[in-house]
Amino acid sequence: MKHRTALAAALAVSLGLGSGAALAQHAGHGSAPAASAPAQPQAQASGAATQAYRDAMARMHRNMDIPYTGNADRDFAAGMIPHHQGAIDMARIELQHGTDPEMRKLAEAVIAAQEQEIAQLRAYLARPR
């Protein structure tokens, strides 16, 4: 859970959301729903968008399971690449299936920001040690 909270905080900083708001938005990332949350009806949990989100999240979590090197900087960069790619994949699903103008605009911004950060992370990893 510490790893996910750190990644959420890094994402928050990269998106300029401020730590409080972003951490609140990402607090349950990858964990079970809170006990007080109402159960989601099965009918709402089906459909092409839901399956696409599930597939994207599973791929992101699988790809974030990196072989750690012991170098915190390099491990951070290597783990953040699939995390950011997961955000891009989810944003693309929003653009394919979503209709709310605000969410579609946010998805476009997420794609632009995360692609730029992936490029920065890859450039860092390409540097000689």
GROMACS .gro file of N, CA and C in nm, residues 1-126:
model
  378
    1MET      N    1   0.083  -0.118   0.000
    1MET     CA    2   0.000   0.000   0.000
    1MET      C    3   0.087   0.125   0.000
    2LYS      N    4   0.203   0.122   0.070
    2LYS     CA    5   0.292   0.239   0.070
    2LYS      C    6   0.335   0.271  -0.072
    3HIS      N    7   0.363   0.167  -0.153
    3HIS     CA    8   0.407   0.186  -0.290
    3HIS      C    9   0.299   0.258  -0.370
    4ARG      N   10   0.175   0.216  -0.355
    4ARG     CA   11   0.065   0.277  -0.429
    4ARG      C   12   0.040   0.420  -0.384
    5THR      N   13   0.051   0.447  -0.255
    5THR     CA   14   0.032   0.582  -0.204
    5THR      C   15   0.141   0.673  -0.259
    6ALA      N   16   0.264   0.625  -0.264
    6ALA     CA   17   0.374   0.705  -0.318
    6ALA      C   18   0.352   0.732  -0.466
    7LEU      N   19   0.305   0.633  -0.540
    7LEU     CA   20   0.278   0.654  -0.682
    7LEU      C   21   0.164   0.752  -0.701
    8ALA      N   22   0.063   0.743  -0.618
    8ALA     CA   23  -0.049   0.838  -0.627
    8ALA      C   24  -0.002   0.979  -0.598
    9ALA      N   25   0.086   0.994  -0.500
    9ALA     CA   26   0.139   1.126  -0.467
    9ALA      C   27   0.222   1.181  -0.583
   10ALA      N   28   0.303   1.094  -0.644
   10ALA     CA   29   0.383   1.137  -0.759
   10ALA      C   30   0.293   1.178  -0.874
   11LEU      N   31   0.189   1.103  -0.898
   11LEU     CA   32   0.095   1.138  -1.003
   11LEU      C   33   0.027   1.270  -0.973
   12ALA      N   34  -0.008   1.292  -0.848
   12ALA     CA   35  -0.072   1.416  -0.808
   12ALA      C   36   0.017   1.535  -0.837
   13VAL      N   37   0.144   1.522  -0.802
   13VAL     CA   38   0.239   1.631  -0.825
   13VAL      C   39   0.253   1.655  -0.975
   14SER      N   40   0.262   1.545  -1.053
   14SER     CA   41   0.281   1.561  -1.197
   14SER      C   42   0.161   1.626  -1.264
   15LEU      N   43   0.044   1.605  -1.209
   15LEU     CA   44  -0.076   1.666  -1.266
   15LEU      C   45  -0.107   1.802  -1.205
   16GLY      N   46  -0.028   1.842  -1.106
   16GLY     CA   47  -0.049   1.971  -1.042
   16GLY      C   48  -0.176   1.976  -0.960
   17LEU      N   49  -0.216   1.863  -0.905
   17LEU     CA   50  -0.341   1.858  -0.830
   17LEU      C   51  -0.323   1.892  -0.683
   18GLY      N   52  -0.203   1.898  -0.635
   18GLY     CA   53  -0.182   1.921  -0.493
   18GLY      C   54  -0.200   1.790  -0.420
   19SER      N   55  -0.124   1.768  -0.318
   19SER     CA   56  -0.122   1.637  -0.255
   19SER      C   57  -0.254   1.599  -0.191
   20GLY      N   58  -0.324   1.690  -0.127
   20GLY     CA   59  -0.447   1.654  -0.056
   20GLY      C   60  -0.557   1.606  -0.149
   21ALA      N   61  -0.588   1.684  -0.251
   21ALA     CA   62  -0.696   1.647  -0.343
   21ALA      C   63  -0.662   1.521  -0.419
   22ALA      N   64  -0.538   1.512  -0.467
   22ALA     CA   65  -0.500   1.396  -0.547
   22ALA      C   66  -0.498   1.270  -0.464
   23LEU      N   67  -0.444   1.278  -0.344
   23LEU     CA   68  -0.440   1.158  -0.260
   23LEU      C   69  -0.581   1.114  -0.225
   24ALA      N   70  -0.670   1.207  -0.205
   24ALA     CA   71  -0.808   1.170  -0.177
   24ALA      C   72  -0.869   1.100  -0.297
   25GLN      N   73  -0.837   1.147  -0.417
   25GLN     CA   74  -0.891   1.085  -0.537
   25GLN      C   75  -0.833   0.947  -0.560
   26HIS      N   76  -0.709   0.925  -0.522
   26HIS     CA   77  -0.639   0.801  -0.551
   26HIS      C   78  -0.625   0.712  -0.429
   27ALA      N   79  -0.687   0.748  -0.319
   27ALA     CA   80  -0.667   0.673  -0.194
   27ALA      C   81  -0.702   0.527  -0.207
   28GLY      N   82  -0.802   0.491  -0.285
   28GLY     CA   83  -0.842   0.352  -0.297
   28GLY      C   84  -0.784   0.282  -0.418
   29HIS      N   85  -0.690   0.344  -0.486
   29HIS     CA   86  -0.633   0.289  -0.608
   29HIS      C   87  -0.577   0.149  -0.583
   30GLY      N   88  -0.636   0.054  -0.648
   30GLY     CA   89  -0.587  -0.082  -0.639
   30GLY      C   90  -0.629  -0.158  -0.515
   31SER      N   91  -0.713  -0.100  -0.433
   31SER     CA   92  -0.756  -0.169  -0.312
   31SER      C   93  -0.905  -0.197  -0.318
   32ALA      N   94  -0.951  -0.276  -0.225
   32ALA     CA   95  -1.094  -0.310  -0.221
   32ALA      C   96  -1.175  -0.186  -0.185
   33PRO      N   97  -1.301  -0.178  -0.228
   33PRO     CA   98  -1.384  -0.064  -0.193
   33PRO      C   99  -1.404  -0.054  -0.042
   34ALA      N  100  -1.425   0.066   0.004
   34ALA     CA  101  -1.448   0.087   0.147
   34ALA      C  102  -1.573   0.012   0.190
   35ALA      N  103  -1.574  -0.032   0.314
   35ALA     CA  104  -1.686  -0.112   0.365
   35ALA      C  105  -1.816  -0.033   0.360
   36SER      N  106  -1.809   0.099   0.374
   36SER     CA  107  -1.931   0.179   0.375
   36SER      C  108  -1.983   0.209   0.235
   37ALA      N  109  -1.903   0.178   0.132
   37ALA     CA  110  -1.948   0.205  -0.004
   37ALA      C  111  -2.057   0.107  -0.043
   38PRO      N  112  -2.165   0.155  -0.104
   38PRO     CA  113  -2.272   0.064  -0.144
   38PRO      C  114  -2.222  -0.030  -0.254
   39ALA      N  115  -2.272  -0.150  -0.251
   39ALA     CA  116  -2.235  -0.248  -0.353
   39ALA      C  117  -2.284  -0.199  -0.489
   40GLN      N  118  -2.201  -0.217  -0.591
   40GLN     CA  119  -2.238  -0.174  -0.725
   40GLN      C  120  -2.324  -0.282  -0.789
   41PRO      N  121  -2.441  -0.247  -0.841
   41PRO     CA  122  -2.525  -0.347  -0.907
   41PRO      C  123  -2.450  -0.410  -1.024
   42GLN      N  124  -2.471  -0.536  -1.044
   42GLN     CA  125  -2.401  -0.609  -1.150
   42GLN      C  126  -2.425  -0.547  -1.287
   43ALA      N  127  -2.545  -0.496  -1.312
   43ALA     CA  128  -2.575  -0.437  -1.442
   43ALA      C  129  -2.484  -0.319  -1.472
   44GLN      N  130  -2.447  -0.242  -1.370
   44GLN     CA  131  -2.358  -0.128  -1.391
   44GLN      C  132  -2.213  -0.172  -1.406
   45ALA      N  133  -2.180  -0.291  -1.364
   45ALA     CA  134  -2.042  -0.337  -1.367
   45ALA      C  135  -2.012  -0.416  -1.494
   46SER      N  136  -2.098  -0.409  -1.594
   46SER     CA  137  -2.075  -0.480  -1.718
   46SER      C  138  -2.062  -0.380  -1.831
   47GLY      N  139  -2.024  -0.427  -1.945
   47GLY     CA  140  -2.014  -0.342  -2.061
   47GLY      C  141  -1.872  -0.330  -2.111
   48ALA      N  142  -1.860  -0.276  -2.232
   48ALA     CA  143  -1.731  -0.267  -2.298
   48ALA      C  144  -1.634  -0.175  -2.224
   49ALA      N  145  -1.683  -0.061  -2.175
   49ALA     CA  146  -1.593   0.031  -2.105
   49ALA      C  147  -1.541  -0.032  -1.976
   50THR      N  148  -1.629  -0.096  -1.902
   50THR     CA  149  -1.587  -0.160  -1.777
   50THR      C  150  -1.482  -0.266  -1.803
   51GLN      N  151  -1.505  -0.349  -1.903
   51GLN     CA  152  -1.406  -0.453  -1.934
   51GLN      C  153  -1.274  -0.390  -1.978
   52ALA      N  154  -1.282  -0.285  -2.056
   52ALA     CA  155  -1.160  -0.217  -2.100
   52ALA      C  156  -1.083  -0.160  -1.981
   53TYR      N  157  -1.155  -0.099  -1.885
   53TYR     CA  158  -1.088  -0.048  -1.765
   53TYR      C  159  -1.025  -0.161  -1.685
   54ARG      N  160  -1.098  -0.270  -1.669
   54ARG     CA  161  -1.042  -0.384  -1.595
   54ARG      C  162  -0.917  -0.438  -1.662
   55ASP      N  163  -0.920  -0.451  -1.793
   55ASP     CA  164  -0.804  -0.500  -1.866
   55ASP      C  165  -0.686  -0.404  -1.853
   56ALA      N  166  -0.712  -0.274  -1.864
   56ALA     CA  167  -0.606  -0.174  -1.853
   56ALA      C  168  -0.544  -0.176  -1.713
   57MET      N  169  -0.628  -0.186  -1.610
   57MET     CA  170  -0.576  -0.190  -1.473
   57MET      C  171  -0.494  -0.316  -1.449
   58ALA      N  172  -0.542  -0.429  -1.497
   58ALA     CA  173  -0.468  -0.555  -1.479
   58ALA      C  174  -0.333  -0.547  -1.549
   59ARG      N  175  -0.331  -0.494  -1.670
   59ARG     CA  176  -0.206  -0.479  -1.745
   59ARG      C  177  -0.111  -0.385  -1.671
   60MET      N  178  -0.163  -0.272  -1.622
   60MET     CA  179  -0.079  -0.177  -1.551
   60MET      C  180  -0.018  -0.241  -1.427
   61HIS      N  181  -0.101  -0.308  -1.347
   61HIS     CA  182  -0.048  -0.370  -1.224
   61HIS      C  183   0.054  -0.479  -1.256
   62ARG      N  184   0.029  -0.557  -1.360
   62ARG     CA  185   0.125  -0.661  -1.400
   62ARG      C  186   0.258  -0.597  -1.441
   63ASN      N  187   0.251  -0.490  -1.520
   63ASN     CA  188   0.371  -0.424  -1.570
   63ASN      C  189   0.444  -0.344  -1.463
   64MET      N  190   0.372  -0.304  -1.358
   64MET     CA  191   0.437  -0.233  -1.248
   64MET      C  192   0.517  -0.327  -1.157
   65ASP      N  193   0.499  -0.455  -1.173
   65ASP     CA  194   0.572  -0.554  -1.094
   65ASP      C  195   0.711  -0.570  -1.155
   66ILE      N  196   0.793  -0.468  -1.137
   66ILE     CA  197   0.926  -0.461  -1.199
   66ILE      C  198   1.029  -0.537  -1.116
   67PRO      N  199   1.137  -0.578  -1.177
   67PRO     CA  200   1.248  -0.632  -1.099
   67PRO      C  201   1.323  -0.515  -1.034
   68TYR      N  202   1.321  -0.506  -0.904
   68TYR     CA  203   1.384  -0.395  -0.834
   68TYR      C  204   1.536  -0.410  -0.836
   69THR      N  205   1.603  -0.295  -0.850
   69THR     CA  206   1.749  -0.293  -0.860
   69THR      C  207   1.816  -0.253  -0.730
   70GLY      N  208   1.740  -0.194  -0.638
   70GLY     CA  209   1.799  -0.140  -0.517
   70GLY      C  210   1.835   0.007  -0.532
   71ASN      N  211   1.828   0.059  -0.653
   71ASN     CA  212   1.851   0.201  -0.678
   71ASN      C  213   1.714   0.268  -0.680
   72ALA      N  214   1.684   0.343  -0.576
   72ALA     CA  215   1.550   0.403  -0.560
   72ALA      C  216   1.512   0.491  -0.678
   73ASP      N  217   1.606   0.565  -0.732
   73ASP     CA  218   1.576   0.654  -0.844
   73ASP      C  219   1.537   0.575  -0.969
   74ARG      N  220   1.616   0.476  -1.002
   74ARG     CA  221   1.589   0.395  -1.121
   74ARG      C  222   1.463   0.311  -1.102
   75ASP      N  223   1.443   0.258  -0.983
   75ASP     CA  224   1.322   0.179  -0.957
   75ASP      C  225   1.198   0.266  -0.966
   76PHE      N  226   1.207   0.389  -0.917
   76PHE     CA  227   1.096   0.483  -0.928
   76PHE      C  228   1.062   0.506  -1.075
   77ALA      N  229   1.164   0.537  -1.154
   77ALA     CA  230   1.142   0.564  -1.296
   77ALA      C  231   1.083   0.442  -1.367
   78ALA      N  232   1.138   0.326  -1.339
   78ALA     CA  233   1.091   0.204  -1.406
   78ALA      C  234   0.948   0.170  -1.366
   79GLY      N  235   0.912   0.193  -1.242
   79GLY     CA  236   0.776   0.163  -1.197
   79GLY      C  237   0.675   0.266  -1.243
   80MET      N  238   0.718   0.389  -1.257
   80MET     CA  239   0.626   0.494  -1.298
   80MET      C  240   0.588   0.486  -1.445
   81ILE      N  241   0.674   0.429  -1.528
   81ILE     CA  242   0.642   0.420  -1.671
   81ILE      C  243   0.513   0.340  -1.692
   82PRO      N  244   0.504   0.217  -1.641
   82PRO     CA  245   0.377   0.146  -1.661
   82PRO      C  246   0.260   0.210  -1.586
   83HIS      N  247   0.287   0.276  -1.475
   83HIS     CA  248   0.180   0.346  -1.403
   83HIS      C  249   0.124   0.458  -1.491
   84HIS      N  250   0.211   0.537  -1.549
   84HIS     CA  251   0.167   0.644  -1.638
   84HIS      C  252   0.100   0.587  -1.763
   85GLN      N  253   0.153   0.477  -1.815
   85GLN     CA  254   0.090   0.415  -1.932
   85GLN      C  255  -0.051   0.369  -1.898
   86GLY      N  256  -0.070   0.320  -1.776
   86GLY     CA  257  -0.204   0.282  -1.732
   86GLY      C  258  -0.298   0.400  -1.731
   87ALA      N  259  -0.249   0.516  -1.688
   87ALA     CA  260  -0.331   0.638  -1.690
   87ALA      C  261  -0.367   0.675  -1.833
   88ILE      N  262  -0.272   0.662  -1.924
   88ILE     CA  263  -0.298   0.692  -2.065
   88ILE      C  264  -0.403   0.596  -2.120
   89ASP      N  265  -0.386   0.468  -2.089
   89ASP     CA  266  -0.482   0.368  -2.138
   89ASP      C  267  -0.622   0.397  -2.086
   90MET      N  268  -0.633   0.433  -1.958
   90MET     CA  269  -0.764   0.464  -1.902
   90MET      C  270  -0.823   0.590  -1.966
   91ALA      N  271  -0.738   0.689  -1.991
   91ALA     CA  272  -0.785   0.812  -2.055
   91ALA      C  273  -0.835   0.784  -2.196
   92ARG      N  274  -0.769   0.694  -2.266
   92ARG     CA  275  -0.814   0.659  -2.401
   92ARG      C  276  -0.949   0.587  -2.396
   93ILE      N  277  -0.970   0.507  -2.294
   93ILE     CA  278  -1.100   0.442  -2.277
   93ILE      C  279  -1.208   0.548  -2.255
   94GLU      N  280  -1.176   0.647  -2.173
   94GLU     CA  281  -1.270   0.758  -2.151
   94GLU      C  282  -1.304   0.825  -2.284
   95LEU      N  283  -1.203   0.852  -2.366
   95LEU     CA  284  -1.228   0.918  -2.494
   95LEU      C  285  -1.310   0.829  -2.588
   96GLN      N  286  -1.293   0.699  -2.577
   96GLN     CA  287  -1.369   0.607  -2.662
   96GLN      C  288  -1.513   0.591  -2.615
   97HIS      N  289  -1.534   0.588  -2.484
   97HIS     CA  290  -1.665   0.554  -2.431
   97HIS      C  291  -1.735   0.668  -2.356
   98GLY      N  292  -1.660   0.763  -2.306
   98GLY     CA  293  -1.718   0.868  -2.223
   98GLY      C  294  -1.786   0.976  -2.305
   99THR      N  295  -1.876   1.047  -2.239
   99THR     CA  296  -1.950   1.153  -2.308
   99THR      C  297  -1.943   1.288  -2.237
  100ASP      N  298  -1.900   1.290  -2.111
  100ASP     CA  299  -1.897   1.414  -2.035
  100ASP      C  300  -1.782   1.502  -2.085
  101PRO      N  301  -1.810   1.624  -2.128
  101PRO     CA  302  -1.706   1.711  -2.182
  101PRO      C  303  -1.590   1.737  -2.084
  102GLU      N  304  -1.624   1.754  -1.957
  102GLU     CA  305  -1.519   1.779  -1.857
  102GLU      C  306  -1.425   1.660  -1.845
  103MET      N  307  -1.479   1.539  -1.840
  103MET     CA  308  -1.397   1.420  -1.827
  103MET      C  309  -1.317   1.393  -1.954
  104ARG      N  310  -1.375   1.421  -2.069
  104ARG     CA  311  -1.303   1.403  -2.194
  104ARG      C  312  -1.185   1.501  -2.204
  105LYS      N  313  -1.208   1.624  -2.160
  105LYS     CA  314  -1.100   1.724  -2.161
  105LYS      C  315  -0.989   1.681  -2.064
  106LEU      N  316  -1.027   1.632  -1.947
  106LEU     CA  317  -0.928   1.584  -1.851
  106LEU      C  318  -0.852   1.466  -1.908
  107ALA      N  319  -0.920   1.375  -1.976
  107ALA     CA  320  -0.853   1.259  -2.037
  107ALA      C  321  -0.748   1.305  -2.138
  108GLU      N  322  -0.781   1.403  -2.217
  108GLU     CA  323  -0.685   1.456  -2.314
  108GLU      C  324  -0.563   1.515  -2.244
  109ALA      N  325  -0.586   1.587  -2.135
  109ALA     CA  326  -0.476   1.646  -2.058
  109ALA      C  327  -0.391   1.537  -1.993
  110VAL      N  328  -0.455   1.434  -1.941
  110VAL     CA  329  -0.381   1.322  -1.880
  110VAL      C  330  -0.290   1.258  -1.984
  111ILE      N  331  -0.341   1.233  -2.103
  111ILE     CA  332  -0.260   1.170  -2.208
  111ILE      C  333  -0.138   1.256  -2.239
  112ALA      N  334  -0.158   1.385  -2.258
  112ALA     CA  335  -0.046   1.474  -2.292
  112ALA      C  336   0.058   1.478  -2.181
  113ALA      N  337   0.013   1.493  -2.057
  113ALA     CA  338   0.106   1.502  -1.944
  113ALA      C  339   0.181   1.371  -1.922
  114GLN      N  340   0.108   1.261  -1.927
  114GLN     CA  341   0.171   1.132  -1.898
  114GLN      C  342   0.266   1.090  -2.009
  115GLU      N  343   0.235   1.120  -2.134
  115GLU     CA  344   0.328   1.089  -2.243
  115GLU      C  345   0.458   1.166  -2.226
  116GLN      N  346   0.448   1.292  -2.186
  116GLN     CA  347   0.567   1.374  -2.164
  116GLN      C  348   0.650   1.316  -2.049
  117GLU      N  349   0.585   1.275  -1.943
  117GLU     CA  350   0.658   1.221  -1.828
  117GLU      C  351   0.718   1.085  -1.859
  118ILE      N  352   0.650   1.004  -1.938
  118ILE     CA  353   0.709   0.876  -1.979
  118ILE      C  354   0.836   0.900  -2.058
  119ALA      N  355   0.835   0.996  -2.146
  119ALA     CA  356   0.954   1.031  -2.224
  119ALA      C  357   1.068   1.074  -2.131
  120GLN      N  358   1.036   1.154  -2.030
  120GLN     CA  359   1.136   1.199  -1.934
  120GLN      C  360   1.192   1.080  -1.855
  121LEU      N  361   1.105   0.990  -1.811
  121LEU     CA  362   1.148   0.873  -1.734
  121LEU      C  363   1.235   0.781  -1.819
  122ARG      N  364   1.197   0.760  -1.944
  122ARG     CA  365   1.278   0.675  -2.033
  122ARG      C  366   1.414   0.737  -2.060
  123ALA      N  367   1.417   0.870  -2.077
  123ALA     CA  368   1.545   0.938  -2.098
  123ALA      C  369   1.634   0.921  -1.975
  124TYR      N  370   1.575   0.931  -1.856
  124TYR     CA  371   1.653   0.911  -1.734
  124TYR      C  372   1.711   0.770  -1.730
  125LEU      N  373   1.629   0.670  -1.761
  125LEU     CA  374   1.675   0.532  -1.755
  125LEU      C  375   1.781   0.502  -1.863
  126ALA      N  376   1.780   0.578  -1.972
  126ALA     CA  377   1.877   0.557  -2.078
  126ALA      C  378   2.014   0.615  -2.044
   0.00000   0.00000   0.00000
